[in-house]
Short mmCIF file of C-alpha atoms in Angstrom, two decimals:
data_model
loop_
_atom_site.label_atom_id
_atom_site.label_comp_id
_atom_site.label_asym_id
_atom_site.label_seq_id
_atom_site.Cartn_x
_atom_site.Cartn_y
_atom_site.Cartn_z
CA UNK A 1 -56.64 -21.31 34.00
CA UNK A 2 -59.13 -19.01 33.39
CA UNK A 3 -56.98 -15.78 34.14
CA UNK A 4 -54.10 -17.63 32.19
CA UNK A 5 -57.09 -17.22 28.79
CA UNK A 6 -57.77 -14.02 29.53
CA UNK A 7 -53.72 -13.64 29.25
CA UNK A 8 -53.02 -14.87 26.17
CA UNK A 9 -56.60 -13.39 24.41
CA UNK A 10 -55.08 -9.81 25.90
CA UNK A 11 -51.49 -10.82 23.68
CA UNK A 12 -52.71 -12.16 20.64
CA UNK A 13 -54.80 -8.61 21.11
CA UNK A 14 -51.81 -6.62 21.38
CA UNK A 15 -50.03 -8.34 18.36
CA UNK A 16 -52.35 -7.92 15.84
CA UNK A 17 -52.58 -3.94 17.05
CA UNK A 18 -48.94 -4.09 16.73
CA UNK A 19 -48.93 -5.70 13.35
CA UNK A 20 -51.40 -3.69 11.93
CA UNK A 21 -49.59 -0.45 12.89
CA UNK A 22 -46.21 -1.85 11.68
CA UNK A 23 -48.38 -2.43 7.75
CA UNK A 24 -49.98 1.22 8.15
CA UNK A 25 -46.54 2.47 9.01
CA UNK A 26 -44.61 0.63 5.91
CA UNK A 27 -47.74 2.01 3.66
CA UNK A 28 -47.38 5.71 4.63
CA UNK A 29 -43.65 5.65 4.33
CA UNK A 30 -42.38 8.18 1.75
CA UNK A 31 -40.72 6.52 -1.43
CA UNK A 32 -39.83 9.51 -3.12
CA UNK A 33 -37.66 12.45 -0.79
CA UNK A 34 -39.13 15.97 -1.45
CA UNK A 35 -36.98 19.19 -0.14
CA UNK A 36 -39.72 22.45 -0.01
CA UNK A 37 -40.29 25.68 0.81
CA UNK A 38 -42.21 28.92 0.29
CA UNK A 39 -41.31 32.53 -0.62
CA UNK A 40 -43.89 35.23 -0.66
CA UNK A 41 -43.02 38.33 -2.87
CA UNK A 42 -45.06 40.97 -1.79
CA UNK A 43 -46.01 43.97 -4.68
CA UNK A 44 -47.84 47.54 -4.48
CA UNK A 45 -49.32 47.35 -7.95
CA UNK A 46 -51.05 43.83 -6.57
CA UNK A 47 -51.84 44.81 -3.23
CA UNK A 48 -55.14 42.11 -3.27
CA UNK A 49 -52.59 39.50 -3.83
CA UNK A 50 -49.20 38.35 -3.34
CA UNK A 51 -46.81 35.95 -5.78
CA UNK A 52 -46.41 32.97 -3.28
CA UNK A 53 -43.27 30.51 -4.65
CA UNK A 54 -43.10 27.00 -3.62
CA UNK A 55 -39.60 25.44 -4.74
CA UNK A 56 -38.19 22.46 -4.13
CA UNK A 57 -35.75 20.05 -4.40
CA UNK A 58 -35.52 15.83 -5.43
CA UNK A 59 -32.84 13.32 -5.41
CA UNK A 60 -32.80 12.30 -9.16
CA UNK A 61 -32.60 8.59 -7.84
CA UNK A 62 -35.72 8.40 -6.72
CA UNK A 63 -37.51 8.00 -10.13
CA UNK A 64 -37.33 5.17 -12.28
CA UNK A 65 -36.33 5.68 -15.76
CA UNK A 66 -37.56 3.88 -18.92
CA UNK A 67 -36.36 4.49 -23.02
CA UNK A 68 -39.89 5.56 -24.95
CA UNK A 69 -37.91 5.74 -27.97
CA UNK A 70 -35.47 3.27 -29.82
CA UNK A 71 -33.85 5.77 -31.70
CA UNK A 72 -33.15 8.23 -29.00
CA UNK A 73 -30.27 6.91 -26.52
CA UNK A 74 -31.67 8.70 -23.86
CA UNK A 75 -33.28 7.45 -20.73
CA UNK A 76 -36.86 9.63 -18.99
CA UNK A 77 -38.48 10.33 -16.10
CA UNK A 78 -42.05 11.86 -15.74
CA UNK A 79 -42.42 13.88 -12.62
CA UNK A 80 -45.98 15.00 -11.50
CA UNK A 81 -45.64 18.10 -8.74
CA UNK A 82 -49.16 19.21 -6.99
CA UNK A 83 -48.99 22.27 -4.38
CA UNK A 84 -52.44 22.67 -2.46
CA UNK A 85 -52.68 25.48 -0.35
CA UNK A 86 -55.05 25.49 3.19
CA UNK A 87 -56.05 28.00 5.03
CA UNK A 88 -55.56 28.34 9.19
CA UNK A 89 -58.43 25.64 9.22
CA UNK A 90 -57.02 22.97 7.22
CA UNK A 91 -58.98 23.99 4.69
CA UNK A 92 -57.95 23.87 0.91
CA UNK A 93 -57.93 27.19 -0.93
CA UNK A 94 -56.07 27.24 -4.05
CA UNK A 95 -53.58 24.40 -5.40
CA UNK A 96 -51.61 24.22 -8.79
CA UNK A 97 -49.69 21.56 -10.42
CA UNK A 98 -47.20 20.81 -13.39
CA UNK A 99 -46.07 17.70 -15.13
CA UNK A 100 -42.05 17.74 -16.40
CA UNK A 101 -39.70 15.56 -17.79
CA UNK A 102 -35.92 14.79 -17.10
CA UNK A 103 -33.51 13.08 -18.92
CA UNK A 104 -30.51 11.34 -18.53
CA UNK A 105 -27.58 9.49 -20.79
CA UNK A 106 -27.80 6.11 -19.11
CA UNK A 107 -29.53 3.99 -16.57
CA UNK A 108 -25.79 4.66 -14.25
CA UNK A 109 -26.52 8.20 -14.62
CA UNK A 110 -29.86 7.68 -13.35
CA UNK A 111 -28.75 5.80 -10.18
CA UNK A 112 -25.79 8.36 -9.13
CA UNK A 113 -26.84 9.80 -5.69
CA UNK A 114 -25.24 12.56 -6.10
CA UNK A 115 -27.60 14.69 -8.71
CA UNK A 116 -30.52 16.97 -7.74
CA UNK A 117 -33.50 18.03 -9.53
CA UNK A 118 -35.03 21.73 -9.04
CA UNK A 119 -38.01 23.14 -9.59
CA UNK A 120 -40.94 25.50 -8.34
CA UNK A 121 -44.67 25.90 -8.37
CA UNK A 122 -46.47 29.29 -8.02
CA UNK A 123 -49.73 30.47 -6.64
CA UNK A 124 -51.17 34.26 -6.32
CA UNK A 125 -52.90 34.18 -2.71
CA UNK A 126 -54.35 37.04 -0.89
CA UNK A 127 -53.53 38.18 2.50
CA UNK A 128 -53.73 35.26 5.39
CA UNK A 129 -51.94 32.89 7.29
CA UNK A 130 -51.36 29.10 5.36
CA UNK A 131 -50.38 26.05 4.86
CA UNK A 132 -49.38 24.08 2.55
CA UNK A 133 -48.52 20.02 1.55
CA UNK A 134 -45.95 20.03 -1.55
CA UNK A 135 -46.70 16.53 -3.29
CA UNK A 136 -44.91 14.55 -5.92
CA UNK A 137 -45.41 11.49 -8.11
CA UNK A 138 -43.50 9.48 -9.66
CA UNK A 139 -45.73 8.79 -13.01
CA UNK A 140 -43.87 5.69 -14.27
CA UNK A 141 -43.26 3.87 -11.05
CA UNK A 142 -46.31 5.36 -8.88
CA UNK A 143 -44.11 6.38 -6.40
CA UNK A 144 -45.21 9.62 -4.20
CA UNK A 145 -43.42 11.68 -1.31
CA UNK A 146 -44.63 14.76 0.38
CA UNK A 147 -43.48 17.80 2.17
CA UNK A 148 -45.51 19.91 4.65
CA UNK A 149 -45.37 23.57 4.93
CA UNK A 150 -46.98 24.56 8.18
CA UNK A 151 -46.98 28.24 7.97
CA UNK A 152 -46.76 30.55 4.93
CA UNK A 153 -47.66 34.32 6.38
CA UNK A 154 -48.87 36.92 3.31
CA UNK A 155 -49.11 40.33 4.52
CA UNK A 156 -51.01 43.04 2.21
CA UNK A 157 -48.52 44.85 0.67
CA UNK A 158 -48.57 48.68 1.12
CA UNK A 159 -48.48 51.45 -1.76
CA UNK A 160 -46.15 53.65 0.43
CA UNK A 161 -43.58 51.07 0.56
CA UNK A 162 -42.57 50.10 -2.58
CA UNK A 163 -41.74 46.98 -3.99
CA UNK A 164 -41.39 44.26 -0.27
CA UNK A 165 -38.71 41.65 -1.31
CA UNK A 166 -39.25 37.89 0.02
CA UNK A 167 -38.40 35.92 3.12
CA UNK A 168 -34.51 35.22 2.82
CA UNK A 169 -33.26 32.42 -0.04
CA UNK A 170 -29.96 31.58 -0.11
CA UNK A 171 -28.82 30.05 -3.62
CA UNK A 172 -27.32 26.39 -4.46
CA UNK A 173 -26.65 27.73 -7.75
CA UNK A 174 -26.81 30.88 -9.43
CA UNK A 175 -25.90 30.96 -13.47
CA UNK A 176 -26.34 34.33 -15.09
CA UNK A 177 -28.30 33.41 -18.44
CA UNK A 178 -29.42 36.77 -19.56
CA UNK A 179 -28.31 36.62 -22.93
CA UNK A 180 -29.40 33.01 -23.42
CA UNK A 181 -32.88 32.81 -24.34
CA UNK A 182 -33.28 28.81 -24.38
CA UNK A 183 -33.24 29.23 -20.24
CA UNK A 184 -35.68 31.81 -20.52
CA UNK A 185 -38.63 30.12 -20.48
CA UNK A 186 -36.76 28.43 -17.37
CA UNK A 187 -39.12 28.04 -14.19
CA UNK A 188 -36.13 28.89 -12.23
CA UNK A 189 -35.29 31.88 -13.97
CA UNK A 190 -35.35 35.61 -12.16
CA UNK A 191 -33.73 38.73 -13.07
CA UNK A 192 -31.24 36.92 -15.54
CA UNK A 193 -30.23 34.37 -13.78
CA UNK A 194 -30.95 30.42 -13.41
CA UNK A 195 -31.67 30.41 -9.73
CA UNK A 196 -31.19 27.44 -8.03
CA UNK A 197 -33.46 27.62 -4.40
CA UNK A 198 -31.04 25.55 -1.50
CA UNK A 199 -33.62 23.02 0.02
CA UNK A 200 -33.13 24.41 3.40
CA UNK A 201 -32.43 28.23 2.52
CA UNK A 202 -35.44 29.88 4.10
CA UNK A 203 -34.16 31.94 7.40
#
């Protein structure tokens, strides 16, 4: 009888271990699905520091959309994008952030899975090995995701070298804008062109 106790305290045990990591699991599940990566562009004229690019990518239906405005047709979202950089200890060292808006025609357009958002945050960072976690929220719903970068390598650039290019990119999209200066301001523009980062582009 005794041993038969001991039995079912040793379950009941086990259950509520199980159930507690099933709740923890469900809380740390990602709601929102974030697409990074990191380019370093080395330069001789900064050799103390190099331009260190963090783009990334979002499925559009991930954020919910509300109408601020009863005169404008047009539905929003508010995206909040946080980069924090850590050093080979886990450490932070640097991070950066921006807050942007999208907009779409209708609540349908805001549900098609078929539309990605771009974007990129950007950090000078001297000479090291890194890491870095790539997090966004959702600012209306309170939704968050993350993406992990676990190693970003800056070498010092060298004056006898000229100017290093980056790690590899290949491009989703590439629009020449030159000539249009309303994409200018564009954080995706680079040498006259809206440049579109592919999430998984970094060879």
């Amino acid at each position: 009888m005794k041993m038969r106790m001991k039995f079912f305290y040793i379950i009941l045990i086990l259950c509520s271990a199980l159930s507690n990591f099933a709740k923890a699991s469900e809380v740390n599940l990602a709601d929102i699905a974030v697409y990074a990566n990191a380019s370093v562009y080395n330069n001789p004229d900064l050799d103390s520091v190099s331009l260190v690019e963090f783009p990334f990518t979002l499925n559009r239906n991930n954020f919910e959309f509300y109408k601020p405005d009863s005169t404008d047709s047009r539905y929003f979202a508010r995206i909040f994008a946080h980069v924090e950089l850590m050093d080979v200890n886990g450490v932070p060292v640097d991070s950066t952030n921006t807050l942007f808006t999208v907009a779409v025609a209708s609540l349908a357009d805001a549900k098609a899975d078929d539309f990605r958002l771009f974007h990129k945050l950007s950090l000078f960072v001297k000479p090291g090995i890194y890491s870095a976690r790539v997090t966004i929220i959702d600012v209306v719903s309170k939704k968050k995701g993350e993406y992990y970068i676990d190693k970003i390598t800056v070498e010092k650039s060298s004056h006898n070298n000229g100017v290093n290019l980056s790690v590899l990119n290949t491009a989703y999209n590439a629009e020449l804008v030159e000539g249009d200066t309303t994409k200018i301001n564009s954080p995706l523009f680079k040498n006259g062109y809206d440049l579109l980062i592919d999430r998984k582009s970094v060879v």
